[in-house]
Amino acid sequence: MKKNKILLTLLLLCLPFVAMAQRDTLNVVDWQFSRSNLTPESATKGDGQWKGVRLPHDFLVEQPWVAPAAGEKADNSDVAANVKSRLSARGFKEMGIGWYRHAFSPNPDWKGHRVMLEVGGIMLVGDVYLNGERIGGTEYGYIGFGIDISDKLRYGQENVIVVKADTRNPNNSRWYTGGGLYRDVKFIVTDKSLYFDRHPLYITTTNNDTVHVRATICNYTKAPVGCVVVNIIDANGHSLSKTVNTIKYQRRKKSNEYQLADIPLPNAHLWDLDSPYLYTMTVSLTDTAGRLYDRVSEQFGVRTIEYGPAFGFKLNGRKVLLKGLANHHTLGALGAAAYPRAIEKRIQLLKSFGFNHIRCSHNPYSEDLYRLADKYGMLVVDEAYDKWTTQYGGGREEWTKHWQYDIPEWVQRDRNHPSVVMWSLGNELQQEPNLPFGDWGVTPYRLLRTLLRRYDTTRPTTVAMHPRFRNWETDSLPCDLAMNTDIQAYNYRYMYFPGDGRRFPWMTFYQSEANLTMMGPNFFGMDLRKVIGLAYWGMIDYIGESRGWPVKGWDGGVFNTALRPKPKAWLVKAMFTDKPTVHIGVVDQKGEGTVWNGVEIKTDNMSDHWNRTAGKKYTLYTYTNADEVELFLNGRSLGRKRNATDADHRDQIRWDNIEYEPGTLEAVAYNNGRVVARHKIRTAGEPRKLTLTADKSSWKADGMDLMHVRVAMVDKQGTVCPQADNMLTFSVDGDAEIVAVDNGNIVSDEPFTGNRRSLYRGEALVILRAGTKGGKVVLKATDGHRSGSVRLDYSK
């Protein structure tokens, strides 16, 4: 009885806490940048030439294109033999060092507090210096880190943070990585004696009706117990549950994970693809007298996931097929700079075409990707690495020396996101005979998985298997890794699923990469009732991994770098959605086959305009999920064709020898004899004017928001003139800046920076970054003869 009275007293003391010192977070956005030949000491002094930049920043994307040298192989075809062009994989951008410098005077109120410098990532490897002293860094630029600088700050004088970002190893990565401080940098200030550690909360749910929370707490007080207040808030801001508990501190450990609460949440709103409902959990840390020391908040979703060979994947008890893409982390003309709005725009685009899944290839993305996937209902396979070797794991320090840090940092950061449904520890590993322990990756996988499960047990783990490498003794069996992973993830080899499943009925299959060439068979050729789903490789074009100069990167996607859909995007939409769809794609040029990663890549160059050569006959496709399509040229029927049912031809109806004549070409789709969808393309007349169209009606004056403005040359009817290639000049009046220009032409030698860009197929894209003052902003475009403008209003 006495013990219960003491506990009740402690709980009562915890309730009326007083708002005193708590967590403060400040983004460090403004920096000076230099490519001068510097040392940490000279950079700290400010020697060399510097310019002002605002994070996120990718210094490589600003560099000029570097053409292959005479006698140098111009493509990226033979990575293993290192006979490719030196920079073809890296987007033909010269590697190098970038220096960042931030001078500041610490707030006097910070004195006596814990001050953490949080860095989201430094590409490719990096070092951090404070007042000339190296205080930390990263050996794998996709992983963030924190540095306690509490005792190193000099109050009452200027302090200088210097960051060295190094991308010089051209063989380190197989793709364009970007370079620099491409994610957020923050100061986080807390009490020094009692606080939550980095990524402290671990929120899980069971049976969709109970929420569990653990937290890592650092206690440097002498108090044997403390109090936590856990508050769950719904999407409308209403508090649903406030739980007050005492915790007994581990006396011999300053930092430890504690079970805080098991909270009933009956009739919870479930997180799902079409209703991604999010709750917010706020956890306050106090002493028994009610003094508030620290407070953290995290969004979470209530949902269940399940995997099995009979059904693949279930979300909240319902079979769901993953319909996705695997892409690198870069964002077109912005390079690697991780702008939240640019990530959001891609997710919105993918959702509109029926995608519900992203595989993060082949590294952790910016945390904003997962936050936005939570918001929009996208399922994520979160991937840690490409290969488990020093070359692909940063290149400066042996991979075996830093994976033990990488895995906890990655998992603790991402584990509360309901969108994350699987962990992938690597990609195409079994081709590497020199992996640690010499057993084709089995032992490293077991080590990584064991460490991962220390921090999360709610999701399965896998690695993406290389398409050409099966068991090292016989190709009739899966590779050794596939016999050990929770999920059997094969790149491109969906045809192995039935045979491997018969031999090993416990296996559950996921096509972790699929190619554009065999888009239909890759999808319809699987038993969709049993598989988890698939991720098409490179659905959005990106710089890097060029198949030959002057092409600056991967051009095999269904969206170009300016996010303009290509005709085959509607094939994806026809396959991935039930919404009646039809779209015309005209073959401009037959694609030539290229062997890429053991898979033949062959893509026809297509467009969806009707400005062609008089008298010439064309092959075209109508992409549709309807029963049949009728084609009309200037109102005259060219016939009606039924949709095929076989995997090779389904949803793509081919039309040969269609002779061009000016006017309109229209595809009409029918279900059961009823018109359900139409697509019409029209011959454009003479260019008349420039139109500018913003991608949203308003934006925020927060210094981070972006506005994507599409510029088009149109005729008098408003039809885009596809032959227009005029050079445009852009200007901004108001509180905004141009951060990138693009037109989707990945062959172009024009830069992504500056205020000039030519039209490509009649269009261009301008990306503006918001200021902080607000007010009226007008973007203007001119080709010297015609001009256009658009007003961009900030929200109030």
mmCIF file of N, CA and C in Angstrom, residues 331 334 339-352 372 376 540 561-564 693-696 706-710 765-767:
data_model
loop_
_atom_site.group_PDB
_atom_site.id
_atom_site.type_symbol
_atom_site.label_atom_id
_atom_site.label_comp_id
_atom_site.label_asym_id
_atom_site.label_seq_id
_atom_site.Cartn_x
_atom_site.Cartn_y
_atom_site.Cartn_z
ATOM 1 N N LEU A 331 16.862 14.997 -58.306
ATOM 2 C CA LEU A 331 15.602 15.655 -58.655
ATOM 3 C C LEU A 331 15.754 16.496 -59.917
ATOM 4 N N LEU A 334 17.440 20.134 -60.438
ATOM 5 C CA LEU A 334 17.892 20.541 -59.108
ATOM 6 C C LEU A 334 19.060 19.697 -58.612
ATOM 7 N N TYR A 339 14.962 19.379 -52.037
ATOM 8 C CA TYR A 339 13.858 20.296 -51.757
ATOM 9 C C TYR A 339 12.586 19.490 -51.479
ATOM 10 N N PRO A 340 11.919 19.712 -50.343
ATOM 11 C CA PRO A 340 10.685 18.975 -50.058
ATOM 12 C C PRO A 340 9.624 19.136 -51.143
ATOM 13 N N ARG A 341 9.477 20.350 -51.688
ATOM 14 C CA ARG A 341 8.437 20.558 -52.692
ATOM 15 C C ARG A 341 8.734 19.773 -53.971
ATOM 16 N N ALA A 342 9.999 19.646 -54.342
ATOM 17 C CA ALA A 342 10.340 18.876 -55.540
ATOM 18 C C ALA A 342 10.024 17.403 -55.336
ATOM 19 N N ILE A 343 10.270 16.905 -54.131
ATOM 20 C CA ILE A 343 9.920 15.520 -53.817
ATOM 21 C C ILE A 343 8.408 15.342 -53.839
ATOM 22 N N GLU A 344 7.700 16.293 -53.239
ATOM 23 C CA GLU A 344 6.238 16.227 -53.211
ATOM 24 C C GLU A 344 5.662 16.220 -54.615
ATOM 25 N N LYS A 345 6.194 17.049 -55.502
ATOM 26 C CA LYS A 345 5.678 17.119 -56.867
ATOM 27 C C LYS A 345 5.817 15.770 -57.577
ATOM 28 N N ARG A 346 6.917 15.092 -57.350
ATOM 29 C CA ARG A 346 7.101 13.774 -57.957
ATOM 30 C C ARG A 346 6.113 12.763 -57.405
ATOM 31 N N ILE A 347 5.894 12.794 -56.103
ATOM 32 C CA ILE A 347 4.934 11.855 -55.521
ATOM 33 C C ILE A 347 3.530 12.114 -56.051
ATOM 34 N N GLN A 348 3.149 13.370 -56.151
ATOM 35 C CA GLN A 348 1.825 13.696 -56.689
ATOM 36 C C GLN A 348 1.691 13.224 -58.132
ATOM 37 N N LEU A 349 2.748 13.401 -58.925
ATOM 38 C CA LEU A 349 2.727 12.950 -60.313
ATOM 39 C C LEU A 349 2.583 11.432 -60.384
ATOM 40 N N LEU A 350 3.370 10.719 -59.586
ATOM 41 C CA LEU A 350 3.309 9.258 -59.601
ATOM 42 C C LEU A 350 1.933 8.758 -59.173
ATOM 43 N N LYS A 351 1.366 9.367 -58.138
ATOM 44 C CA LYS A 351 0.039 8.952 -57.691
ATOM 45 C C LYS A 351 -1.011 9.141 -58.785
ATOM 46 N N SER A 352 -0.880 10.224 -59.537
ATOM 47 C CA SER A 352 -1.878 10.503 -60.579
ATOM 48 C C SER A 352 -1.818 9.486 -61.711
ATOM 49 N N LEU A 372 6.562 12.654 -46.788
ATOM 50 C CA LEU A 372 5.579 12.915 -47.839
ATOM 51 C C LEU A 372 4.923 11.629 -48.332
ATOM 52 N N TYR A 376 0.868 11.122 -48.511
ATOM 53 C CA TYR A 376 0.128 10.838 -49.745
ATOM 54 C C TYR A 376 -0.220 9.363 -49.927
ATOM 55 N N ILE A 540 11.517 7.978 -64.034
ATOM 56 C CA ILE A 540 11.761 9.406 -64.260
ATOM 57 C C ILE A 540 13.198 9.548 -64.736
ATOM 58 N N THR A 561 13.140 14.648 -67.501
ATOM 59 C CA THR A 561 13.702 15.324 -66.320
ATOM 60 C C THR A 561 12.872 16.523 -65.896
ATOM 61 N N ALA A 562 12.123 17.114 -66.826
ATOM 62 C CA ALA A 562 11.239 18.234 -66.506
ATOM 63 C C ALA A 562 9.856 17.759 -66.057
ATOM 64 N N LEU A 563 9.719 16.440 -65.829
ATOM 65 C CA LEU A 563 8.498 15.809 -65.323
ATOM 66 C C LEU A 563 7.357 15.836 -66.320
ATOM 67 N N ARG A 564 7.667 15.976 -67.601
ATOM 68 C CA ARG A 564 6.646 15.906 -68.636
ATOM 69 C C ARG A 564 6.413 14.442 -68.983
ATOM 70 N N THR A 693 2.545 28.695 -67.066
ATOM 71 C CA THR A 693 1.562 28.065 -66.195
ATOM 72 C C THR A 693 2.243 27.540 -64.947
ATOM 73 N N ALA A 694 1.818 28.055 -63.788
ATOM 74 C CA ALA A 694 2.383 27.603 -62.516
ATOM 75 C C ALA A 694 1.727 26.299 -62.082
ATOM 76 N N ASP A 695 2.471 25.499 -61.314
ATOM 77 C CA ASP A 695 1.947 24.180 -60.938
ATOM 78 C C ASP A 695 1.048 24.220 -59.712
ATOM 79 N N LYS A 696 0.911 25.393 -59.062
ATOM 80 C CA LYS A 696 -0.046 25.512 -57.967
ATOM 81 C C LYS A 696 -0.471 26.966 -57.842
ATOM 82 N N LEU A 706 8.938 25.838 -53.510
ATOM 83 C CA LEU A 706 9.260 25.967 -54.930
ATOM 84 C C LEU A 706 7.989 26.165 -55.734
ATOM 85 N N MET A 707 8.134 26.849 -56.850
ATOM 86 C CA MET A 707 7.070 26.951 -57.844
ATOM 87 C C MET A 707 7.645 26.481 -59.180
ATOM 88 N N HIS A 708 7.008 25.465 -59.754
ATOM 89 C CA HIS A 708 7.412 24.959 -61.065
ATOM 90 C C HIS A 708 6.518 25.621 -62.113
ATOM 91 N N VAL A 709 7.121 26.354 -63.018
ATOM 92 C CA VAL A 709 6.366 27.085 -64.037
ATOM 93 C C VAL A 709 6.697 26.509 -65.410
ATOM 94 N N ARG A 710 5.666 26.027 -66.102
ATOM 95 C CA ARG A 710 5.862 25.460 -67.430
ATOM 96 C C ARG A 710 5.632 26.553 -68.473
ATOM 97 N N LEU A 765 10.873 24.565 -68.615
ATOM 98 C CA LEU A 765 10.456 24.590 -67.223
ATOM 99 C C LEU A 765 11.358 25.536 -66.447
ATOM 100 N N VAL A 766 10.752 26.380 -65.629
ATOM 101 C CA VAL A 766 11.490 27.259 -64.718
ATOM 102 C C VAL A 766 11.084 26.897 -63.295
ATOM 103 N N ILE A 767 12.080 26.692 -62.415
ATOM 104 C CA ILE A 767 11.808 26.385 -61.015
ATOM 105 C C ILE A 767 12.260 27.567 -60.172
#
